[in-house]
Amino acid sequence: MSGLAFLIPIALGLGMLGLAAFFWAIKRGQFEDLDGAAQRILIDEEDEDER
């Protein structure tokens, strides 16, 4: 039982840390343009370099 006294607060702390990191990422705009990165792969930039 003494092991649970250490593991439960550590697990809760890591969970809160992950939740805080998620909200920080939302605040910084990491999830605003989800389709842009997928479409940028399809753009051919070799034509622009030749000019």
PDB file of N, CA, C and O in Angstrom, chain B, residues numbered from 101:
ATOM      1  N   MET B 101       0.803  -1.201   0.000  1.00  0.00           N
ATOM      2  CA  MET B 101       0.000   0.000   0.000  1.00  0.00           C
ATOM      3  C   MET B 101       0.847   1.268   0.000  1.00  0.00           C
ATOM      4  O   MET B 101       0.414   2.307  -0.498  1.00  0.00           O
ATOM      5  N   SER B 102       2.046   1.183   0.554  1.00  0.00           N
ATOM      6  CA  SER B 102       2.866   2.389   0.596  1.00  0.00           C
ATOM      7  C   SER B 102       3.332   2.782  -0.805  1.00  0.00           C
ATOM      8  O   SER B 102       3.614   3.951  -1.068  1.00  0.00           O
ATOM      9  N   GLY B 103       3.411   1.790  -1.709  1.00  0.00           N
ATOM     10  CA  GLY B 103       3.777   2.108  -3.087  1.00  0.00           C
ATOM     11  C   GLY B 103       2.717   2.946  -3.778  1.00  0.00           C
ATOM     12  O   GLY B 103       3.042   3.816  -4.586  1.00  0.00           O
ATOM     13  N   LEU B 104       1.452   2.694  -3.469  1.00  0.00           N
ATOM     14  CA  LEU B 104       0.366   3.489  -4.046  1.00  0.00           C
ATOM     15  C   LEU B 104       0.406   4.928  -3.555  1.00  0.00           C
ATOM     16  O   LEU B 104      -0.020   5.837  -4.268  1.00  0.00           O
ATOM     17  N   ALA B 105       0.907   5.144  -2.358  1.00  0.00           N
ATOM     18  CA  ALA B 105       1.006   6.504  -1.825  1.00  0.00           C
ATOM     19  C   ALA B 105       1.958   7.351  -2.664  1.00  0.00           C
ATOM     20  O   ALA B 105       1.828   8.575  -2.692  1.00  0.00           O
ATOM     21  N   PHE B 106       2.896   6.731  -3.337  1.00  0.00           N
ATOM     22  CA  PHE B 106       3.813   7.462  -4.217  1.00  0.00           C
ATOM     23  C   PHE B 106       3.323   7.483  -5.656  1.00  0.00           C
ATOM     24  O   PHE B 106       3.457   8.492  -6.348  1.00  0.00           O
ATOM     25  N   LEU B 107       2.757   6.371  -6.103  1.00  0.00           N
ATOM     26  CA  LEU B 107       2.384   6.253  -7.512  1.00  0.00           C
ATOM     27  C   LEU B 107       1.160   7.075  -7.891  1.00  0.00           C
ATOM     28  O   LEU B 107       1.120   7.642  -8.983  1.00  0.00           O
ATOM     29  N   ILE B 108       0.170   7.152  -7.025  1.00  0.00           N
ATOM     30  CA  ILE B 108      -1.045   7.906  -7.351  1.00  0.00           C
ATOM     31  C   ILE B 108      -0.755   9.399  -7.510  1.00  0.00           C
ATOM     32  O   ILE B 108      -1.198   9.978  -8.502  1.00  0.00           O
ATOM     33  N   PRO B 109      -0.042  10.053  -6.600  1.00  0.00           N
ATOM     34  CA  PRO B 109       0.259  11.477  -6.830  1.00  0.00           C
ATOM     35  C   PRO B 109       1.150  11.710  -8.056  1.00  0.00           C
ATOM     36  O   PRO B 109       1.005  12.720  -8.746  1.00  0.00           O
ATOM     37  N   ILE B 110       2.064  10.786  -8.325  1.00  0.00           N
ATOM     38  CA  ILE B 110       2.913  10.935  -9.514  1.00  0.00           C
ATOM     39  C   ILE B 110       2.066  10.828 -10.775  1.00  0.00           C
ATOM     40  O   ILE B 110       2.245  11.608 -11.710  1.00  0.00           O
ATOM     41  N   ALA B 111       1.143   9.864 -10.808  1.00  0.00           N
ATOM     42  CA  ALA B 111       0.273   9.695 -11.967  1.00  0.00           C
ATOM     43  C   ALA B 111      -0.633  10.913 -12.155  1.00  0.00           C
ATOM     44  O   ALA B 111      -0.823  11.373 -13.281  1.00  0.00           O
ATOM     45  N   LEU B 112      -1.179  11.426 -11.090  1.00  0.00           N
ATOM     46  CA  LEU B 112      -2.023  12.625 -11.175  1.00  0.00           C
ATOM     47  C   LEU B 112      -1.212  13.835 -11.635  1.00  0.00           C
ATOM     48  O   LEU B 112      -1.686  14.638 -12.438  1.00  0.00           O
ATOM     49  N   GLY B 113      -0.003  13.961 -11.127  1.00  0.00           N
ATOM     50  CA  GLY B 113       0.854  15.075 -11.540  1.00  0.00           C
ATOM     51  C   GLY B 113       1.214  15.008 -13.016  1.00  0.00           C
ATOM     52  O   GLY B 113       1.203  16.028 -13.704  1.00  0.00           O
ATOM     53  N   LEU B 114       1.531  13.817 -13.508  1.00  0.00           N
ATOM     54  CA  LEU B 114       1.850  13.673 -14.931  1.00  0.00           C
ATOM     55  C   LEU B 114       0.626  13.933 -15.809  1.00  0.00           C
ATOM     56  O   LEU B 114       0.732  14.507 -16.893  1.00  0.00           O
ATOM     57  N   GLY B 115      -0.530  13.502 -15.322  1.00  0.00           N
ATOM     58  CA  GLY B 115      -1.767  13.784 -16.055  1.00  0.00           C
ATOM     59  C   GLY B 115      -2.048  15.270 -16.146  1.00  0.00           C
ATOM     60  O   GLY B 115      -2.431  15.774 -17.202  1.00  0.00           O
ATOM     61  N   MET B 116      -1.860  15.963 -15.048  1.00  0.00           N
ATOM     62  CA  MET B 116      -2.064  17.418 -15.041  1.00  0.00           C
ATOM     63  C   MET B 116      -1.037  18.123 -15.909  1.00  0.00           C
ATOM     64  O   MET B 116      -1.353  19.113 -16.568  1.00  0.00           O
ATOM     65  N   LEU B 117       0.191  17.619 -15.914  1.00  0.00           N
ATOM     66  CA  LEU B 117       1.226  18.190 -16.772  1.00  0.00           C
ATOM     67  C   LEU B 117       0.869  18.023 -18.245  1.00  0.00           C
ATOM     68  O   LEU B 117       1.043  18.950 -19.036  1.00  0.00           O
ATOM     69  N   GLY B 118       0.375  16.852 -18.614  1.00  0.00           N
ATOM     70  CA  GLY B 118      -0.048  16.616 -19.992  1.00  0.00           C
ATOM     71  C   GLY B 118      -1.221  17.493 -20.383  1.00  0.00           C
ATOM     72  O   GLY B 118      -1.265  18.015 -21.497  1.00  0.00           O
ATOM     73  N   LEU B 119      -2.174  17.658 -19.476  1.00  0.00           N
ATOM     74  CA  LEU B 119      -3.324  18.521 -19.747  1.00  0.00           C
ATOM     75  C   LEU B 119      -2.894  19.977 -19.885  1.00  0.00           C
ATOM     76  O   LEU B 119      -3.404  20.695 -20.745  1.00  0.00           O
ATOM     77  N   ALA B 120      -1.972  20.414 -19.056  1.00  0.00           N
ATOM     78  CA  ALA B 120      -1.460  21.782 -19.152  1.00  0.00           C
ATOM     79  C   ALA B 120      -0.715  21.993 -20.465  1.00  0.00           C
ATOM     80  O   ALA B 120      -0.832  23.055 -21.077  1.00  0.00           O
ATOM     81  N   ALA B 121       0.053  20.990 -20.906  1.00  0.00           N
ATOM     82  CA  ALA B 121       0.761  21.104 -22.179  1.00  0.00           C
ATOM     83  C   ALA B 121      -0.224  21.162 -23.345  1.00  0.00           C
ATOM     84  O   ALA B 121       0.000  21.889 -24.313  1.00  0.00           O
ATOM     85  N   PHE B 122      -1.307  20.400 -23.254  1.00  0.00           N
ATOM     86  CA  PHE B 122      -2.329  20.425 -24.300  1.00  0.00           C
ATOM     87  C   PHE B 122      -2.984  21.793 -24.385  1.00  0.00           C
ATOM     88  O   PHE B 122      -3.134  22.335 -25.480  1.00  0.00           O
ATOM     89  N   PHE B 123      -3.378  22.365 -23.247  1.00  0.00           N
ATOM     90  CA  PHE B 123      -3.993  23.691 -23.263  1.00  0.00           C
ATOM     91  C   PHE B 123      -3.008  24.758 -23.703  1.00  0.00           C
ATOM     92  O   PHE B 123      -3.406  25.729 -24.346  1.00  0.00           O
ATOM     93  N   TRP B 124      -1.734  24.606 -23.374  1.00  0.00           N
ATOM     94  CA  TRP B 124      -0.712  25.546 -23.832  1.00  0.00           C
ATOM     95  C   TRP B 124      -0.594  25.493 -25.357  1.00  0.00           C
ATOM     96  O   TRP B 124      -0.469  26.529 -26.009  1.00  0.00           O
ATOM     97  N   ALA B 125      -0.633  24.292 -25.919  1.00  0.00           N
ATOM     98  CA  ALA B 125      -0.538  24.140 -27.367  1.00  0.00           C
ATOM     99  C   ALA B 125      -1.757  24.755 -28.060  1.00  0.00           C
ATOM    100  O   ALA B 125      -1.625  25.359 -29.124  1.00  0.00           O
ATOM    101  N   ILE B 126      -2.923  24.607 -27.468  1.00  0.00           N
ATOM    102  CA  ILE B 126      -4.122  25.233 -28.032  1.00  0.00           C
ATOM    103  C   ILE B 126      -3.988  26.751 -27.999  1.00  0.00           C
ATOM    104  O   ILE B 126      -4.325  27.430 -28.969  1.00  0.00           O
ATOM    105  N   LYS B 127      -3.498  27.279 -26.884  1.00  0.00           N
ATOM    106  CA  LYS B 127      -3.346  28.736 -26.732  1.00  0.00           C
ATOM    107  C   LYS B 127      -2.338  29.298 -27.735  1.00  0.00           C
ATOM    108  O   LYS B 127      -2.508  30.415 -28.223  1.00  0.00           O
ATOM    109  N   ARG B 128      -1.288  28.528 -28.045  1.00  0.00           N
ATOM    110  CA  ARG B 128      -0.249  28.976 -28.964  1.00  0.00           C
ATOM    111  C   ARG B 128      -0.629  28.780 -30.429  1.00  0.00           C
ATOM    112  O   ARG B 128       0.129  29.181 -31.313  1.00  0.00           O
ATOM    113  N   GLY B 129      -1.798  28.166 -30.712  1.00  0.00           N
ATOM    114  CA  GLY B 129      -2.273  28.034 -32.079  1.00  0.00           C
ATOM    115  C   GLY B 129      -1.736  26.824 -32.828  1.00  0.00           C
ATOM    116  O   GLY B 129      -1.677  26.848 -34.057  1.00  0.00           O
ATOM    117  N   GLN B 130      -1.348  25.777 -32.130  1.00  0.00           N
ATOM    118  CA  GLN B 130      -0.782  24.602 -32.783  1.00  0.00           C
ATOM    119  C   GLN B 130      -1.819  23.825 -33.579  1.00  0.00           C
ATOM    120  O   GLN B 130      -1.453  23.084 -34.491  1.00  0.00           O
ATOM    121  N   PHE B 131      -3.098  23.970 -33.264  1.00  0.00           N
ATOM    122  CA  PHE B 131      -4.134  23.172 -33.896  1.00  0.00           C
ATOM    123  C   PHE B 131      -5.032  23.991 -34.805  1.00  0.00           C
ATOM    124  O   PHE B 131      -6.134  23.548 -35.129  1.00  0.00           O
ATOM    125  N   GLU B 132      -4.600  25.170 -35.226  1.00  0.00           N
ATOM    126  CA  GLU B 132      -5.459  26.027 -36.037  1.00  0.00           C
ATOM    127  C   GLU B 132      -5.523  25.590 -37.494  1.00  0.00           C
ATOM    128  O   GLU B 132      -6.597  25.648 -38.092  1.00  0.00           O
ATOM    129  N   ASP B 133      -4.427  25.159 -38.083  1.00  0.00           N
ATOM    130  CA  ASP B 133      -4.396  24.825 -39.507  1.00  0.00           C
ATOM    131  C   ASP B 133      -3.990  23.371 -39.688  1.00  0.00           C
ATOM    132  O   ASP B 133      -2.839  23.078 -40.012  1.00  0.00           O
ATOM    133  N   LEU B 134      -4.931  22.466 -39.480  1.00  0.00           N
ATOM    134  CA  LEU B 134      -4.615  21.051 -39.572  1.00  0.00           C
ATOM    135  C   LEU B 134      -4.509  20.576 -41.021  1.00  0.00           C
ATOM    136  O   LEU B 134      -3.761  19.642 -41.309  1.00  0.00           O
ATOM    137  N   ASP B 135      -5.248  21.209 -41.935  1.00  0.00           N
ATOM    138  CA  ASP B 135      -5.226  20.780 -43.335  1.00  0.00           C
ATOM    139  C   ASP B 135      -4.078  21.402 -44.119  1.00  0.00           C
ATOM    140  O   ASP B 135      -3.692  20.870 -45.160  1.00  0.00           O
ATOM    141  N   GLY B 136      -3.534  22.494 -43.654  1.00  0.00           N
ATOM    142  CA  GLY B 136      -2.468  23.183 -44.383  1.00  0.00           C
ATOM    143  C   GLY B 136      -1.223  22.350 -44.537  1.00  0.00           C
ATOM    144  O   GLY B 136      -0.637  22.319 -45.619  1.00  0.00           O
ATOM    145  N   ALA B 137      -0.800  21.674 -43.491  1.00  0.00           N
ATOM    146  CA  ALA B 137       0.405  20.852 -43.565  1.00  0.00           C
ATOM    147  C   ALA B 137       0.204  19.672 -44.503  1.00  0.00           C
ATOM    148  O   ALA B 137       1.126  19.288 -45.223  1.00  0.00           O
ATOM    149  N   ALA B 138      -0.981  19.099 -44.501  1.00  0.00           N
ATOM    150  CA  ALA B 138      -1.258  17.966 -45.390  1.00  0.00           C
ATOM    151  C   ALA B 138      -1.274  18.410 -46.852  1.00  0.00           C
ATOM    152  O   ALA B 138      -0.856  17.652 -47.728  1.00  0.00           O
ATOM    153  N   GLN B 139      -1.742  19.606 -47.124  1.00  0.00           N
ATOM    154  CA  GLN B 139      -1.797  20.090 -48.497  1.00  0.00           C
ATOM    155  C   GLN B 139      -0.443  20.611 -48.968  1.00  0.00           C
ATOM    156  O   GLN B 139      -0.164  20.587 -50.167  1.00  0.00           O
ATOM    157  N   ARG B 140       0.400  21.079 -48.058  1.00  0.00           N
ATOM    158  CA  ARG B 140       1.719  21.571 -48.437  1.00  0.00           C
ATOM    159  C   ARG B 140       2.610  20.465 -48.980  1.00  0.00           C
ATOM    160  O   ARG B 140       3.533  20.734 -49.750  1.00  0.00           O
ATOM    161  N   ILE B 141       2.345  19.231 -48.587  1.00  0.00           N
ATOM    162  CA  ILE B 141       3.124  18.104 -49.101  1.00  0.00           C
ATOM    163  C   ILE B 141       2.900  17.946 -50.599  1.00  0.00           C
ATOM    164  O   ILE B 141       3.811  17.558 -51.331  1.00  0.00           O
ATOM    165  N   LEU B 142       1.689  18.247 -51.053  1.00  0.00           N
ATOM    166  CA  LEU B 142       1.325  18.023 -52.449  1.00  0.00           C
ATOM    167  C   LEU B 142       1.796  19.134 -53.380  1.00  0.00           C
ATOM    168  O   LEU B 142       1.773  18.953 -54.597  1.00  0.00           O
ATOM    169  N   ILE B 143       2.219  20.270 -52.853  1.00  0.00           N
ATOM    170  CA  ILE B 143       2.656  21.399 -53.677  1.00  0.00           C
ATOM    171  C   ILE B 143       4.045  21.106 -54.226  1.00  0.00           C
ATOM    172  O   ILE B 143       4.959  20.757 -53.479  1.00  0.00           O
ATOM    173  N   ASP B 144       4.190  21.250 -55.518  1.00  0.00           N
ATOM    174  CA  ASP B 144       5.474  21.021 -56.169  1.00  0.00           C
ATOM    175  C   ASP B 144       6.256  22.317 -56.201  1.00  0.00           C
ATOM    176  O   ASP B 144       5.882  23.245 -56.918  1.00  0.00           O
ATOM    177  N   GLU B 145       7.336  22.398 -55.436  1.00  0.00           N
ATOM    178  CA  GLU B 145       8.140  23.624 -55.358  1.00  0.00           C
ATOM    179  C   GLU B 145       9.337  23.606 -56.277  1.00  0.00           C
ATOM    180  O   GLU B 145      10.109  24.565 -56.279  1.00  0.00           O
ATOM    181  N   GLU B 146       9.526  22.559 -57.059  1.00  0.00           N
ATOM    182  CA  GLU B 146      10.671  22.494 -57.968  1.00  0.00           C
ATOM    183  C   GLU B 146      10.550  23.508 -59.087  1.00  0.00           C
ATOM    184  O   GLU B 146      11.565  23.996 -59.584  1.00  0.00           O
ATOM    185  N   ASP B 147       9.332  23.836 -59.498  1.00  0.00           N
ATOM    186  CA  ASP B 147       9.139  24.815 -60.555  1.00  0.00           C
ATOM    187  C   ASP B 147       9.566  26.207 -60.122  1.00  0.00           C
ATOM    188  O   ASP B 147      10.060  26.982 -60.941  1.00  0.00           O
ATOM    189  N   GLU B 148       9.387  26.532 -58.869  1.00  0.00           N
ATOM    190  CA  GLU B 148       9.739  27.852 -58.362  1.00  0.00           C
ATOM    191  C   GLU B 148      11.257  28.013 -58.299  1.00  0.00           C
ATOM    192  O   GLU B 148      11.759  29.124 -58.467  1.00  0.00           O
ATOM    193  N   ASP B 149      12.001  26.927 -58.060  1.00  0.00           N
ATOM    194  CA  ASP B 149      13.459  27.007 -57.954  1.00  0.00           C
ATOM    195  C   ASP B 149      14.115  27.228 -59.316  1.00  0.00           C
ATOM    196  O   ASP B 149      15.190  27.824 -59.380  1.00  0.00           O
ATOM    197  N   GLU B 150      13.503  26.768 -60.400  1.00  0.00           N
ATOM    198  CA  GLU B 150      14.085  26.885 -61.735  1.00  0.00           C
ATOM    199  C   GLU B 150      13.992  28.301 -62.277  1.00  0.00           C
ATOM    200  O   GLU B 150      14.758  28.662 -63.171  1.00  0.00           O
ATOM    201  N   ARG B 151      13.099  29.094 -61.775  1.00  0.00           N
ATOM    202  CA  ARG B 151      12.899  30.450 -62.321  1.00  0.00           C
ATOM    203  C   ARG B 151      13.940  31.400 -61.893  1.00  0.00           C
ATOM    204  O   ARG B 151      13.901  32.570 -62.272  1.00  0.00           O
TER     205      ARG B 151
END
